[in-house]
Coordinates of C-alpha atoms in Angstrom, one line a residue:
M1044 CA 133.6 101.0 78.1
R1045 CA 136.3 103.7 78.8
R1046 CA 136.6 102.4 82.4
V1047 CA 137.2 98.8 81.2
E1048 CA 139.8 100.0 78.7
D1049 CA 141.6 102.0 81.5
I1050 CA 141.6 99.1 83.9
T1051 CA 142.9 96.6 81.4
E1052 CA 145.6 99.0 80.3
A1053 CA 146.7 99.5 83.9
L1054 CA 146.7 95.8 84.6
W1055 CA 148.2 94.4 81.4
G1056 CA 149.6 97.4 79.6
T1057 CA 147.1 97.0 76.7
K1058 CA 143.5 98.0 76.1
V1059 CA 140.7 95.5 75.4
S1060 CA 139.0 96.3 72.1
P1061 CA 135.6 98.0 72.1
G1062 CA 134.3 94.9 70.2
T1063 CA 135.3 92.6 73.0
I1064 CA 133.7 94.8 75.7
S1065 CA 130.5 95.0 73.6
N1066 CA 130.3 91.2 73.3
L1067 CA 130.8 90.8 77.0
N1068 CA 128.0 93.4 77.7
K1069 CA 125.7 91.5 75.4
K1070 CA 126.3 88.3 77.4
A1071 CA 125.6 90.2 80.6
Y1072 CA 122.4 91.8 79.1
G1073 CA 121.2 88.3 78.2
H1074 CA 121.4 87.1 81.8
I1075 CA 119.7 90.3 83.0
E1076 CA 116.9 90.0 80.4
N1077 CA 116.2 86.4 81.5
W1078 CA 115.9 87.6 85.0
R1079 CA 113.7 90.6 84.0
T1080 CA 111.3 88.5 82.0
R1081 CA 111.2 85.4 84.3
P1082 CA 107.8 83.8 85.0
L1083 CA 106.1 84.8 88.3
S1084 CA 104.6 82.1 90.5
G1085 CA 102.4 82.4 93.5
E1086 CA 100.3 85.3 94.6
Y1087 CA 101.5 88.8 95.5
P1088 CA 98.8 90.5 97.6
Y1089 CA 100.7 93.8 97.9
V1090 CA 102.4 95.4 94.9
Y1091 CA 104.4 98.7 95.0
V1092 CA 104.8 100.6 91.7
D1093 CA 106.7 103.7 90.7
G1094 CA 108.6 105.3 87.8
V1095 CA 112.1 106.7 87.8
Y1096 CA 113.2 109.2 85.2
L1097 CA 116.6 109.0 83.5
K1098 CA 118.2 111.0 80.6
R1099 CA 118.6 109.5 77.1
S1100 CA 119.8 110.8 73.7
W1101 CA 117.1 111.0 71.1
G1102 CA 117.6 112.6 67.7
G1103 CA 120.5 114.7 68.9
E1104 CA 118.5 115.9 71.9
I1105 CA 118.5 114.9 75.6
Q1106 CA 115.1 113.6 76.7
N1107 CA 113.6 111.8 79.7
V1108 CA 113.0 108.1 79.7
S1109 CA 110.9 106.5 82.4
I1110 CA 111.7 103.1 83.9
L1111 CA 108.6 101.6 85.6
V1112 CA 109.5 99.4 88.6
S1113 CA 107.4 97.1 90.7
I1114 CA 108.0 95.2 93.9
G1115 CA 105.6 92.4 95.0
V1116 CA 105.1 91.0 98.5
S1117 CA 104.2 87.3 98.4
N1118 CA 101.7 85.5 100.7
D1119 CA 104.7 84.5 102.8
G1120 CA 105.7 88.1 103.4
F1121 CA 108.7 88.1 101.2
R1122 CA 109.3 91.0 98.8
E1123 CA 110.6 90.5 95.3
I1124 CA 111.4 92.8 92.4
I1125 CA 108.8 91.5 89.9
G1126 CA 109.0 94.1 87.1
A1127 CA 111.1 96.8 85.4
A1128 CA 110.3 98.1 81.9
E1129 CA 110.7 101.2 79.8
G1130 CA 107.6 103.4 80.3
M1131 CA 108.5 106.5 78.3
K1132 CA 106.1 109.1 79.7
E1133 CA 104.3 107.2 82.5
D1134 CA 101.0 107.7 80.6
K1135 CA 98.0 105.4 80.7
E1136 CA 99.2 103.3 77.8
S1137 CA 102.6 102.8 79.4
W1138 CA 101.0 101.7 82.7
R1139 CA 98.5 99.5 80.9
S1140 CA 101.3 97.7 79.0
F1141 CA 103.4 97.4 82.2
F1142 CA 100.5 95.8 84.2
V1143 CA 99.5 93.5 81.3
W1144 CA 103.1 92.4 81.0
L1145 CA 103.2 91.6 84.7
K1146 CA 100.0 89.7 84.5
E1147 CA 101.1 87.7 81.4
R1148 CA 104.2 86.6 83.3
G1149 CA 102.0 85.2 86.1
L1150 CA 101.2 88.0 88.5
T1151 CA 98.1 87.0 90.4
G1152 CA 96.4 87.6 93.7
V1153 CA 96.9 91.3 93.8
R1154 CA 94.8 93.0 96.5
L1155 CA 96.5 96.3 97.0
I1156 CA 98.6 98.5 94.7
I1157 CA 100.7 101.2 96.5
G1158 CA 102.1 104.2 94.6
D1159 CA 102.1 107.9 94.1
K1160 CA 99.1 109.4 92.4
N1161 CA 99.2 109.1 88.6
L1162 CA 96.0 109.4 86.6
G1163 CA 97.2 107.0 83.9
M1164 CA 98.0 104.3 86.5
L1165 CA 94.7 104.9 88.4
E1166 CA 92.6 104.5 85.2
T1167 CA 94.4 101.2 84.4
I1168 CA 94.2 99.4 87.7
P1169 CA 90.5 98.5 87.5
E1170 CA 90.9 97.4 83.9
V1171 CA 93.9 95.0 84.5
F1172 CA 93.4 94.1 88.2
P1173 CA 89.7 94.5 88.9
D1174 CA 90.0 93.0 92.4
A1175 CA 92.8 95.3 93.5
C1176 CA 92.5 98.5 95.6
Y1177 CA 94.7 101.5 95.3
Q1178 CA 96.7 103.1 98.2
R1179 CA 98.1 106.5 97.6
C1180 CA 101.5 107.0 99.3
T1181 CA 100.9 109.1 102.4
V1182 CA 104.3 110.7 102.2
H1183 CA 103.7 112.0 98.7
F1184 CA 100.2 113.1 99.8
Y1185 CA 101.8 115.2 102.5
Q1186 CA 104.3 116.7 100.1
N1187 CA 101.5 117.7 97.8
I1188 CA 99.8 119.6 100.6
F1189 CA 103.2 121.2 101.7
S1190 CA 103.4 122.6 98.1
V1191 CA 100.7 125.1 99.1
T1192 CA 101.8 125.6 102.7
P1193 CA 104.0 128.5 103.9
R1194 CA 107.3 127.3 105.2
N1195 CA 106.7 128.7 108.7
K1196 CA 103.6 126.6 109.1
M1197 CA 104.8 123.3 107.7
K1198 CA 105.8 121.8 111.0
S1199 CA 102.4 122.3 112.6
V1200 CA 100.6 121.2 109.4
A1201 CA 102.8 118.0 109.3
M1202 CA 101.8 117.2 112.8
M1203 CA 98.1 117.5 112.0
L1204 CA 98.4 115.4 108.9
K1205 CA 100.3 112.6 110.8
A1206 CA 97.6 112.6 113.4
I1207 CA 95.0 111.6 110.8
H1208 CA 97.0 108.4 109.9
A1209 CA 97.7 107.7 113.5
Q1210 CA 94.0 106.9 114.1
E1211 CA 92.9 103.3 114.9
S1212 CA 90.1 103.1 112.3
K1213 CA 89.1 104.5 109.0
E1214 CA 86.1 106.2 110.5
A1215 CA 88.2 107.9 113.1
A1216 CA 90.7 109.0 110.5
R1217 CA 88.0 110.5 108.3
E1218 CA 86.7 112.4 111.3
K1219 CA 90.2 113.6 112.2
A1220 CA 90.7 114.7 108.6
R1221 CA 87.5 116.7 108.7
Q1222 CA 88.7 118.5 111.8
V1223 CA 92.2 119.1 110.3
A1224 CA 90.6 120.6 107.2
E1225 CA 88.5 123.0 109.3
K1226 CA 91.7 123.9 111.2
L1227 CA 93.5 124.6 108.0
K1228 CA 90.7 126.9 106.8
E1229 CA 91.0 128.8 110.1
M1230 CA 94.7 129.2 109.4
K1231 CA 93.8 130.7 106.0
L1232 CA 95.3 127.7 104.3
N1233 CA 92.3 127.1 102.0
S1234 CA 94.3 125.4 99.2
A1235 CA 95.9 123.0 101.6
A1236 CA 92.4 122.2 103.1
K1237 CA 91.0 121.5 99.6
K1238 CA 93.9 119.2 98.7
L1239 CA 93.3 117.3 102.0
Q1240 CA 89.6 117.0 101.4
D1241 CA 90.0 115.9 97.8
G1242 CA 92.7 113.3 98.4
I1243 CA 92.3 112.0 101.9
E1244 CA 90.2 109.0 101.0
E1245 CA 92.7 107.3 98.7
T1246 CA 95.3 107.5 101.5
L1247 CA 93.2 105.5 103.9
T1248 CA 92.8 102.3 101.9
Y1249 CA 95.5 100.5 103.9
M1250 CA 93.1 100.6 106.9
D1251 CA 91.0 97.9 105.2
F1252 CA 93.9 95.5 105.7
P1253 CA 95.5 93.8 108.8
T1254 CA 96.7 96.4 111.3
Q1255 CA 100.1 94.8 111.6
H1256 CA 100.8 95.7 107.9
W1257 CA 99.7 99.3 108.1
S1258 CA 103.1 100.9 108.6
R1259 CA 104.4 99.1 105.6
I1260 CA 101.6 99.5 103.1
R1261 CA 100.6 103.2 103.6
T1262 CA 103.7 104.5 101.9
N1263 CA 105.8 103.8 98.8
N1264 CA 109.1 104.0 100.8
T1265 CA 110.1 100.4 99.9
I1266 CA 110.4 101.3 96.2
E1267 CA 111.6 104.9 96.8
R1268 CA 114.8 103.6 98.4
L1269 CA 115.4 101.5 95.3
N1270 CA 114.9 104.6 93.1
R1271 CA 117.4 106.6 95.1
E1272 CA 119.9 103.8 94.6
I1273 CA 119.2 103.8 90.9
K1274 CA 119.7 107.5 90.6
R1275 CA 122.9 107.4 92.6
R1276 CA 124.4 104.8 90.3
T1277 CA 123.3 106.4 87.1
K1278 CA 124.1 110.0 87.9
A1279 CA 127.7 109.8 86.6
I1280 CA 126.5 108.5 83.3
G1281 CA 124.6 111.5 82.2
A1282 CA 122.5 110.6 79.2
F1283 CA 122.1 107.0 78.0
P1284 CA 122.4 106.3 74.2
D1285 CA 119.0 104.6 74.2
G1286 CA 116.2 103.4 76.5
Q1287 CA 117.4 99.8 76.3
S1288 CA 120.8 100.6 77.8
A1289 CA 119.1 102.6 80.6
L1290 CA 116.8 99.7 81.3
M1291 CA 119.6 97.1 81.4
L1292 CA 121.7 99.1 83.8
V1293 CA 118.7 99.7 86.1
C1294 CA 117.8 96.0 86.1
A1295 CA 121.4 95.1 86.8
R1296 CA 121.3 97.4 89.9
L1297 CA 117.9 96.1 91.0
R1298 CA 119.1 92.5 90.7
H1299 CA 122.2 93.3 92.7
V1300 CA 120.4 95.1 95.5
A1301 CA 117.8 92.3 95.8
G1302 CA 120.5 89.7 95.8
T1303 CA 122.9 91.3 98.3
Q1304 CA 120.9 93.6 100.6
W1305 CA 117.5 92.0 100.9
G1306 CA 118.7 88.5 101.8
D1307 CA 116.4 85.7 102.9
A1308 CA 114.5 87.3 105.8
T1309 CA 112.7 90.0 103.9
L1310 CA 109.6 91.8 105.2
H1311 CA 108.7 89.2 107.8
E1312 CA 106.6 92.0 109.3
Y1313 CA 103.8 91.2 106.8
G1314 CA 103.1 87.8 108.4
S1315 CA 101.9 84.7 106.7
S1316 CA 99.5 84.1 103.8
H1317 CA 96.3 84.0 105.7
Q1318 CA 96.9 87.5 107.1
T1319 CA 97.3 89.4 103.8
G1320 CA 93.8 89.3 102.5
R1321 CA 91.2 92.0 103.2

């Protein structure tokens, strides 16, 4: 609001009233809300999900508010932002409400959900999308292992981890993971070895899908880039007055990015509809 007042004063020598600006914002929010809640048609075999945390004022205190975001890839290989909603704490109930909301708007045909590991989300997927599998983002998986890896050994550990997901089949990847775990133990990195053994299987789900899609569906990079753009645009704001204003600004940015940067030829690497099934 302050920026609009300054601009109008510089252009015309007078400030627009806060009421006028508020009314204009409400009109813009109406268009954004229509876009956010639009019906979904067609099937989306691949769905990326993640949450981005922003600051909000609550009872005189600054607290986190989570905006859950989802990107769907259609049978024709086109990506689309299919959902954004306030999720508060990214707990099971938040994820369940989010997934149910997507389904009620028409989300169907989901075969694979890609995201970082979140217990609330994992518990909800079989309940709302019983035919869908879960793919844990390999980049986040590596970062989890790096958290218990000494800095001077990270480069060698990273090379070993990447070798697992460079295999040509799930069986070969499992065998490579077993070898890497043994090597980590020899390097006295027992905590890293345990994290690898405990989590490797959920990072290999993508290998059940067409090989030409592997590089795109084994990480959550598609949605991480959006999150970075959101944080870049909201950093200057500080704390939002409420969750709704945070959600509206995020949706406005998502809509802008999808409309100006994605264009028409999006994710042609996925191929046609008959190639996205398991």
